[in-house]
CSV table of C-alpha atoms and ligand atoms in Angstrom, one decimal:
chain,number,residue,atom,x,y,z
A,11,UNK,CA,50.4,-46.0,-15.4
A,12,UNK,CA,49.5,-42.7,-13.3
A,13,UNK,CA,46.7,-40.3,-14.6
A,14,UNK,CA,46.2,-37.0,-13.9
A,15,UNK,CA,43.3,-35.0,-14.4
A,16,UNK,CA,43.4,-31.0,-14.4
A,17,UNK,CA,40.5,-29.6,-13.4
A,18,UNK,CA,40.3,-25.4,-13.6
A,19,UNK,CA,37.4,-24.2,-11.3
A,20,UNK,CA,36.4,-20.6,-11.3
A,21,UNK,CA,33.3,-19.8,-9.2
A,22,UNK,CA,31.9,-23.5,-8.9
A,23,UNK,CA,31.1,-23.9,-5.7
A,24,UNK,CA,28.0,-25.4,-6.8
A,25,UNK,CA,28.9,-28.4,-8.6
A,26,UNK,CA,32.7,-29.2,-7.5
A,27,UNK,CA,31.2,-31.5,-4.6
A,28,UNK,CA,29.6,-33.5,-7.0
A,29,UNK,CA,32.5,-33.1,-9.3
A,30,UNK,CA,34.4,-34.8,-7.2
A,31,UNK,CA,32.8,-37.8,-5.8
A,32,UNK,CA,31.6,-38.4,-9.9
A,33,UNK,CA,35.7,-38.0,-11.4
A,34,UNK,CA,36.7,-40.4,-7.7
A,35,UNK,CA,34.2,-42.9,-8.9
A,36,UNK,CA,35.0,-43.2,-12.2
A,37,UNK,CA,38.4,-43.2,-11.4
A,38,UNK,CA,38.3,-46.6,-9.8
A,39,UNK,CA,36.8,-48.5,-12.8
A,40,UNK,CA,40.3,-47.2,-14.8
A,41,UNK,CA,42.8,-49.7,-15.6
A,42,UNK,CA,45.3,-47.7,-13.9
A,43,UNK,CA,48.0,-47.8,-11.5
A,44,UNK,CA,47.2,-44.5,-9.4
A,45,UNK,CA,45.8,-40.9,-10.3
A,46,UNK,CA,45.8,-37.4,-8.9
A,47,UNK,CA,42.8,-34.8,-9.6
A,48,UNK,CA,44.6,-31.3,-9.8
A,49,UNK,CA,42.2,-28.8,-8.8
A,50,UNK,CA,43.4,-25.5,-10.3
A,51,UNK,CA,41.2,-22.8,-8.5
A,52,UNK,CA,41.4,-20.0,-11.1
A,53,UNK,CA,40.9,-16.6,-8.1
A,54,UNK,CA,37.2,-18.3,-7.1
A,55,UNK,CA,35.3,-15.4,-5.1
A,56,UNK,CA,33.2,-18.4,-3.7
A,57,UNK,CA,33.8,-21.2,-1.6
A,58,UNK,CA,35.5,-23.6,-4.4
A,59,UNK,CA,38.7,-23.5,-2.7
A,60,UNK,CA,37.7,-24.4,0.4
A,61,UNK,CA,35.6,-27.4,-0.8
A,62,UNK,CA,38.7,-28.7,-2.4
A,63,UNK,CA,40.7,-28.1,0.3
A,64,UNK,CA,38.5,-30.2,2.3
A,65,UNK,CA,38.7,-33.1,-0.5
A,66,UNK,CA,42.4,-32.6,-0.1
A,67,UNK,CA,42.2,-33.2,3.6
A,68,UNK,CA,41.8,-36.6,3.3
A,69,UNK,CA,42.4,-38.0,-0.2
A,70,UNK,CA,45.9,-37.1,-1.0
A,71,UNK,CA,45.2,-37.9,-4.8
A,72,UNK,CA,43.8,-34.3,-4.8
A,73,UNK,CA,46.3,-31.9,-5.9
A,74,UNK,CA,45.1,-28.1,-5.7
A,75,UNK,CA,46.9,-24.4,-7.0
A,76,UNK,CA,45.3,-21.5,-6.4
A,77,UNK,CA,45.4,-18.2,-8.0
A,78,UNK,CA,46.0,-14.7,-6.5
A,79,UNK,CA,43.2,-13.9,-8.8
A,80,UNK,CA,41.0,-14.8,-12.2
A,81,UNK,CA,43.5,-15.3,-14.7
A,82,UNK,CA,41.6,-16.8,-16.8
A,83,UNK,CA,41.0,-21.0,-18.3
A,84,UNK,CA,43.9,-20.6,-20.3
A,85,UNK,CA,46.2,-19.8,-17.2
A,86,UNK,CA,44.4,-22.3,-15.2
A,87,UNK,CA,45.1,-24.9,-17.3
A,88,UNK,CA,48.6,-24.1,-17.9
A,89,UNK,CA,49.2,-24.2,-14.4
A,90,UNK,CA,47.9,-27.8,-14.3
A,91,UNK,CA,49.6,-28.8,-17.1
A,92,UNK,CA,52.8,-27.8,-15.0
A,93,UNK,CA,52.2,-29.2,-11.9
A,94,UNK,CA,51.0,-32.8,-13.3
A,95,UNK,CA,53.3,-36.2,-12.5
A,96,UNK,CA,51.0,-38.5,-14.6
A,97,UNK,CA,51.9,-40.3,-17.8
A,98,UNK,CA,49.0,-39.2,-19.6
A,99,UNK,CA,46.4,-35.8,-18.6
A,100,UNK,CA,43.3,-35.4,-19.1
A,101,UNK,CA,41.8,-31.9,-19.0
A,102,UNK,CA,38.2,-30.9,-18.2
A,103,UNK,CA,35.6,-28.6,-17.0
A,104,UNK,CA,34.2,-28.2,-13.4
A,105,UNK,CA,30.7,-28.4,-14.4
A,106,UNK,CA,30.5,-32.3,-15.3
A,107,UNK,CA,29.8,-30.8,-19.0
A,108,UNK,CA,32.6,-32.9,-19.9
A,109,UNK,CA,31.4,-36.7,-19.1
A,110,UNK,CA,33.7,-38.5,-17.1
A,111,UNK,CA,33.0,-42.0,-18.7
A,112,UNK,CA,34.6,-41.1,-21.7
A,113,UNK,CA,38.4,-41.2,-19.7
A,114,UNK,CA,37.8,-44.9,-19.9
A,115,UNK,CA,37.8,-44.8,-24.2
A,116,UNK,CA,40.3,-42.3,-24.0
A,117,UNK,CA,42.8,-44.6,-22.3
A,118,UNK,CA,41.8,-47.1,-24.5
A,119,UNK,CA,42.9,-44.9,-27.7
A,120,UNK,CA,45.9,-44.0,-25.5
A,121,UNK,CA,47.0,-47.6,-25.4
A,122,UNK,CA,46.7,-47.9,-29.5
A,123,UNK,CA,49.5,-45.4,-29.7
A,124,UNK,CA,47.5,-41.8,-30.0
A,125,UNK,CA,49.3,-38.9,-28.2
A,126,UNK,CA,46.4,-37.1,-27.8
A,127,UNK,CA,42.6,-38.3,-27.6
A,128,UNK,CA,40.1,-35.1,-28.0
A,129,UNK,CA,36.6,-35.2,-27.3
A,130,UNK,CA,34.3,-33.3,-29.9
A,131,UNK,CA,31.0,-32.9,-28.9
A,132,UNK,CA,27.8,-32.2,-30.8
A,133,UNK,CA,25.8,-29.2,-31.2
A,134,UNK,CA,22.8,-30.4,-29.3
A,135,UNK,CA,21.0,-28.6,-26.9
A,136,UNK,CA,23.1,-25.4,-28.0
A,137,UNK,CA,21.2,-22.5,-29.5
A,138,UNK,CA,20.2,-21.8,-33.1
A,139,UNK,CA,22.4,-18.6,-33.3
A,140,UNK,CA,25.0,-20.0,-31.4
A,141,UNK,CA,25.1,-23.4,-33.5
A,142,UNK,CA,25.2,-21.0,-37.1
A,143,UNK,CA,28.0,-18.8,-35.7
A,144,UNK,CA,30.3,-21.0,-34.4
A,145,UNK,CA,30.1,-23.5,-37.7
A,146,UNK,CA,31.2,-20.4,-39.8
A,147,UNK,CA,33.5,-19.3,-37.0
A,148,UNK,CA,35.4,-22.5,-37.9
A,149,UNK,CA,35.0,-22.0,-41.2
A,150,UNK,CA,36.7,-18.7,-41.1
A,151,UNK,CA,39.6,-19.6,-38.1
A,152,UNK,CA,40.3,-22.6,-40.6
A,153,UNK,CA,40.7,-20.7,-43.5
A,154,UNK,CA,42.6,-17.9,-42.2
A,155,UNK,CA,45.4,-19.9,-39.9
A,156,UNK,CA,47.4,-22.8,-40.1
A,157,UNK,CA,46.7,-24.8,-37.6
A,158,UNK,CA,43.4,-27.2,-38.1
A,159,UNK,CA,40.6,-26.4,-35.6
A,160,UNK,CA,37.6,-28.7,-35.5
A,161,UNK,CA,34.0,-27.4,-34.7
A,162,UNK,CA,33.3,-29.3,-31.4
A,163,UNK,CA,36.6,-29.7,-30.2
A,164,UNK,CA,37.4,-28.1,-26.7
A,165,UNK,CA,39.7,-28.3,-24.2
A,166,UNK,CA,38.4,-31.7,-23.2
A,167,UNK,CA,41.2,-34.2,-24.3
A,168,UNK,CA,43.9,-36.7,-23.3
A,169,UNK,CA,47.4,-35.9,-23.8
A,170,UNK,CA,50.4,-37.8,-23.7
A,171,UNK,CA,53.7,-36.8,-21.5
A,172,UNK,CA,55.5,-36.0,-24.8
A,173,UNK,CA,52.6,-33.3,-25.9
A,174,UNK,CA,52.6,-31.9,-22.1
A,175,UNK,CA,56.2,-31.3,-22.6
A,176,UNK,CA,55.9,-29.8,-25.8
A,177,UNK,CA,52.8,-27.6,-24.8
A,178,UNK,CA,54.5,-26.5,-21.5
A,179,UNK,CA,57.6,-25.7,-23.7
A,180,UNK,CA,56.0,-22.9,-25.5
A,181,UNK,CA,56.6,-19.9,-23.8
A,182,UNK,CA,54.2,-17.8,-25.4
A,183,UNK,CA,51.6,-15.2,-23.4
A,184,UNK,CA,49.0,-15.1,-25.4
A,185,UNK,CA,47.7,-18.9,-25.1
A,186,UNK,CA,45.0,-19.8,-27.1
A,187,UNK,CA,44.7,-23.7,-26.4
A,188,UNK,CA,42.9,-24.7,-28.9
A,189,UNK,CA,45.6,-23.6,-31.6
A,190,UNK,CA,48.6,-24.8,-29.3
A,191,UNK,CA,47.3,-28.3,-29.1
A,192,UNK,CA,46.8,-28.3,-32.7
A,193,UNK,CA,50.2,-26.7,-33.4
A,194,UNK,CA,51.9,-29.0,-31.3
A,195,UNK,CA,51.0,-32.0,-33.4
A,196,UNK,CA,51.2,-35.8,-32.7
A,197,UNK,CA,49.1,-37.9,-34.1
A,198,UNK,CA,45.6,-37.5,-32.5
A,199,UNK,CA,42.4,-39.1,-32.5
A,200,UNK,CA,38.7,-37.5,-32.0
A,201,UNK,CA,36.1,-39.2,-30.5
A,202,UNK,CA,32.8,-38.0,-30.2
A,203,UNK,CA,30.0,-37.6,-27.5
A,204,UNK,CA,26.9,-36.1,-27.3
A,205,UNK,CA,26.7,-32.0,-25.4
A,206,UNK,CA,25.5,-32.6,-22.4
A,207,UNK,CA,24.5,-29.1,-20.2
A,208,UNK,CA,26.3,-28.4,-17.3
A,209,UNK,CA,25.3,-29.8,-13.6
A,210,UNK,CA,24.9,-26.5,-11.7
A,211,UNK,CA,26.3,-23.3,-11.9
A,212,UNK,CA,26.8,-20.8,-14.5
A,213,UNK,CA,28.4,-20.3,-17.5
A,214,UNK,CA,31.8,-18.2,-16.9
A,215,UNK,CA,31.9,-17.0,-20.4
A,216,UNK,CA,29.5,-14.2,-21.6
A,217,UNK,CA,29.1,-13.0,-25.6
A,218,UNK,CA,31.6,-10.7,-25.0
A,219,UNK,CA,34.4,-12.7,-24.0
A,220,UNK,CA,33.5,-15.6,-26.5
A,221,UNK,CA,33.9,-12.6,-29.4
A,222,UNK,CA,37.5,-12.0,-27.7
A,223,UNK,CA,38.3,-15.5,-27.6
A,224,UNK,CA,37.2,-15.6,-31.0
A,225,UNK,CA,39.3,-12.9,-32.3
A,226,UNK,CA,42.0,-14.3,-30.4
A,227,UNK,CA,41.7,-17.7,-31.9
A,228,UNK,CA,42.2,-16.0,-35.5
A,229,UNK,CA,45.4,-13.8,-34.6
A,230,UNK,CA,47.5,-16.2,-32.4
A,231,UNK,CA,48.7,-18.3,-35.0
A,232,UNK,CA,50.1,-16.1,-37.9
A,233,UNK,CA,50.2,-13.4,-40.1
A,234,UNK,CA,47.6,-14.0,-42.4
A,235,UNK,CA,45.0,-11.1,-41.3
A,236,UNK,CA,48.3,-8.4,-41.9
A,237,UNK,CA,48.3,-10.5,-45.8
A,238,UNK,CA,44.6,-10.0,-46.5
A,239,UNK,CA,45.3,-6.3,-45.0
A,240,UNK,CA,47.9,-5.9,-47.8
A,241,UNK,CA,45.8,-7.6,-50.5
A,242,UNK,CA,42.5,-5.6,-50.1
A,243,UNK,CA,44.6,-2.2,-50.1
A,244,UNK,CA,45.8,-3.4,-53.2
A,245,UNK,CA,42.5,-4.6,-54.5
A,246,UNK,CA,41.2,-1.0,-53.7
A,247,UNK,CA,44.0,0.7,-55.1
A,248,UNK,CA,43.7,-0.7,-58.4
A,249,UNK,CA,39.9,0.0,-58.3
A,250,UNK,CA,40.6,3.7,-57.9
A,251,UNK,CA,43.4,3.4,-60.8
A,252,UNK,CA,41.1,1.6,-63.0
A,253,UNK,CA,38.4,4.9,-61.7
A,254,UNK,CA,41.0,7.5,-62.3
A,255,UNK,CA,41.7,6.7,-65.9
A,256,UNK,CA,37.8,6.4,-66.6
A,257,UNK,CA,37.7,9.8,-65.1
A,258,UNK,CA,40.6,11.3,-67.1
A,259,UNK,CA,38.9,9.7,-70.1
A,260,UNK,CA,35.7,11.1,-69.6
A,261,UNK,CA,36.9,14.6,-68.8
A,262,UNK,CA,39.0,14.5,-72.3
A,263,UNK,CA,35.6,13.5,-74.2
A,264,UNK,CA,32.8,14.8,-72.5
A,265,UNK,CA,34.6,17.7,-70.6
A,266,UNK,CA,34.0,18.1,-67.0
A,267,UNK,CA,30.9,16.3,-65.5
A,268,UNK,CA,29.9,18.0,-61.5
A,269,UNK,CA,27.9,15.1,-60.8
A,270,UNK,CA,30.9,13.3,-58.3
A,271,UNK,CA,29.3,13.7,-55.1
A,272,UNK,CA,27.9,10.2,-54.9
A,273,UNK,CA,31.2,8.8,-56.3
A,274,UNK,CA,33.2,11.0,-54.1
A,275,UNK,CA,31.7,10.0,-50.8
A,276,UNK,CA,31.9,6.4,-51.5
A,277,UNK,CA,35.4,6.6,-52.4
A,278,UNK,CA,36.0,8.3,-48.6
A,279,UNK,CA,34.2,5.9,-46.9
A,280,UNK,CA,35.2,2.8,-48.5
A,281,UNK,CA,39.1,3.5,-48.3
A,282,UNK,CA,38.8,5.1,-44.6
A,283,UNK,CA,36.9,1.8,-43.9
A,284,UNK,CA,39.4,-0.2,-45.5
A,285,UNK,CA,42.3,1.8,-43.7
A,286,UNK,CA,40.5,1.9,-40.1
A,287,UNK,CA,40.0,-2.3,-40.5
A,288,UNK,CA,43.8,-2.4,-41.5
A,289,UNK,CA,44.8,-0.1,-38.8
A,290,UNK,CA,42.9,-2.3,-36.2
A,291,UNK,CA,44.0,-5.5,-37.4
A,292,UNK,CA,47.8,-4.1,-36.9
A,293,UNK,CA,47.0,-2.5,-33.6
A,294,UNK,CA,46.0,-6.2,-32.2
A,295,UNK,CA,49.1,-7.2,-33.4
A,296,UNK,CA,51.2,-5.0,-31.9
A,297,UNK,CA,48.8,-5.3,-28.5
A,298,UNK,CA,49.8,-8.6,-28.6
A,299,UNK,CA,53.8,-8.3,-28.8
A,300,UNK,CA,53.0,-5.3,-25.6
A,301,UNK,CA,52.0,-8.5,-24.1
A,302,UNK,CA,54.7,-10.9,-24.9
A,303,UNK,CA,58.0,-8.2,-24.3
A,304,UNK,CA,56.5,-7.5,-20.8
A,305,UNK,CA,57.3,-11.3,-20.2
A,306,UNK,CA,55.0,-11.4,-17.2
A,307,UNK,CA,53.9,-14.5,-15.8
A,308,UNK,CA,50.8,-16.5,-17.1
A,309,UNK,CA,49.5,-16.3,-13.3
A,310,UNK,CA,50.4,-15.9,-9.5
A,311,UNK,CA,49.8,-19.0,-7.1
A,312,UNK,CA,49.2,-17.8,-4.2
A,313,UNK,CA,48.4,-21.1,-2.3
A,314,UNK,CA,49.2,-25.2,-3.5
A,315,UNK,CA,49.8,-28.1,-2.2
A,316,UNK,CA,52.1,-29.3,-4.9
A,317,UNK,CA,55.5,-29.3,-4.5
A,318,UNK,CA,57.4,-27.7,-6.8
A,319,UNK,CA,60.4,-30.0,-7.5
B,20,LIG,N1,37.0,-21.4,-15.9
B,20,LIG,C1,38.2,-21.0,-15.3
B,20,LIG,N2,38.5,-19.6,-15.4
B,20,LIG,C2,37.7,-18.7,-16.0
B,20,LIG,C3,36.5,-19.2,-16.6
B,20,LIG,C4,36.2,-20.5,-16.5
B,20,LIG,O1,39.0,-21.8,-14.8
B,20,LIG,O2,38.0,-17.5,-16.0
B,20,LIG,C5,36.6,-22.8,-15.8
B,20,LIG,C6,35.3,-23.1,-15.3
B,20,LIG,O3,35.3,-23.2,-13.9
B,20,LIG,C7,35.0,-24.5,-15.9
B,20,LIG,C8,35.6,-24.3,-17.3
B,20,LIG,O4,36.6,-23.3,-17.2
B,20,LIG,O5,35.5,-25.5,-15.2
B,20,LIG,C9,34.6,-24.0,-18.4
B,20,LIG,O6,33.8,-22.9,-18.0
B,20,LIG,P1,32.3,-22.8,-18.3
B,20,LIG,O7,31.6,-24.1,-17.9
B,20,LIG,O8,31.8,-21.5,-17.6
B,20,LIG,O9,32.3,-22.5,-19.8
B,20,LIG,P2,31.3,-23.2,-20.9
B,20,LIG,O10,31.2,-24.6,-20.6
B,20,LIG,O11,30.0,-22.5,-20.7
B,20,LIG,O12,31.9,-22.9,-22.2
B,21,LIG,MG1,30.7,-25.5,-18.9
């Protein structure tokens, strides 16, 4: 059995070194036939690529693709997904965050018959805020899509040839992992490991760009958000009905009544809140089909030493 492991760097210059001679190590103690380590250098301004180049020079188990520029984990990921010959894959991070003794159970669950083995990890070590926010984060992204997303569960997992196929078979632009390998399906089995923080370096993603993701997470899977659009203009809708007759009542009873500023201003801003919310929640929609007729590619390699047959 061959094993690959995809392996998106961005800026790690720091830690892919150690990276490296850790994943090699490991690799040995595997009851495998052969592996390759697919570097997929995601635009690095640093010296990544030319610390895995020099791995490449003489192990020829280390696969790299480079990037014309940052296009981002998703891409990078893709791309390795693509270029991998193994039987099974097994994606993680740069930064040793993801421990590489856990390939060994992952094979292990592999050989019982599961398509795809994901590492969760706990919450330890991770802040307060960030903890709170990303269990109601779940909460919500479980609620409002289809697909089943568990708190804990990243991008580290093993996935089956039949679930690579499937995964690289969705054309799609907008990728948000997480949901794809959910959507996909198989059965799939989680296994657990404590956080751990990562060996050197910096984290790539900032507040910002987790919000972004987050959003993203919610709208690439369907069309609820446009439903609950629909349903709260209708809740409001039937509230101003409902307010209209009490006013018509009022005026036939107790005549007219000039006391409809408060009233009146809360009327304004709730509906032009309700409509600007609506209006946004369409425009990311139609953002995202601008994205998906423009059929560009999910990245540009500008360098590999994969061939492409
Ligand atoms: N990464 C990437 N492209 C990006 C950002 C990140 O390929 O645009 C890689 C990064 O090199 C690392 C992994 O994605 O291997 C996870 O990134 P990071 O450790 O910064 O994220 P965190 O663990 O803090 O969520
Ligand atoms: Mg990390």
């Amino acid at each position: 059995m061959k094993l690959s492991v995809i392996i998106p760097c961005f800026n790690e210059q720091k830690v892919i070194e150690q990276t490296y001679q850790v994943l090699s190590n490991e690799m040995k103690k595997l009851p495998i036939d052969a592996y390759e380590l697919i570097f997929v250098n995601d635009g690095s301004g640093d010296k990544t690529l030319e610390s895995i180049k020099s791995f490449a020079q003489h192990d020829a188990r280390v696969k790299y693709i480079s990037f014309s520029r940052n296009f981002g984990k998703e891409s990078a990921m893709l791309a390795g997904l693509k270029a991998c010959r193994g039987d099974v894959a097994v994606i993680m991070d740069a930064d040793l965050q993801h421990p590489p003794m856990l390939i060994k159970d992952m094979l292990k669950k592999y050989d019982e018959g599961y398509d795809q083995v994901i590492a969760t990890r706990t919450r330890t070590g991770d802040s307060a805020p960030k903890t709170f926010f990303s269990k109601w984060y779940y909460r919500l992204v479980n609620r409002l899509t289809d697909v089943e997303m568990k708190d804990g569960a990243g991008d580290f997992r093993l996935l089956s040839s039949r679930v690579i196929q499937s995964l690289v078979d969705l054309p799609e632009y907008n990728r948000f992992s997480k949901g794809l390998f959910s959507w996909v399906g198989y059965n799939k089995y989680y296994l657990p490991y404590e956080n751990v923080e990562r060996a050197a370096g910096a984290s790539k993603f900032s507040l910002k760009s987790l919000l972004n993701y987050g959003v993203q997470g919610i709208l690439s899977f369907n069309d609820k958000p446009l439903r609950m659009c629909v349903k709260l203009g209708l809740f409001i809708l039937s509230l101003c009905i409902v307010y209209i007759v009490a006013m018509v009542v009022e005026f036939f009873t107790k005549g007219v009544s000039s006391n409809g500023y408060f009233t009146t201003m809360t009327a304004i801003l709730l509906i032009g809140g309700v409509q600007l919310l609506s209006i946004g929640v369409l425009g990311e929609y139609i953002g995202k089909i601008y994205y998906e007729v423009k059929k560009r590619p999910h990245y540009i390699i500008e360098e590999s030493n994969v061939d492409k047959s």
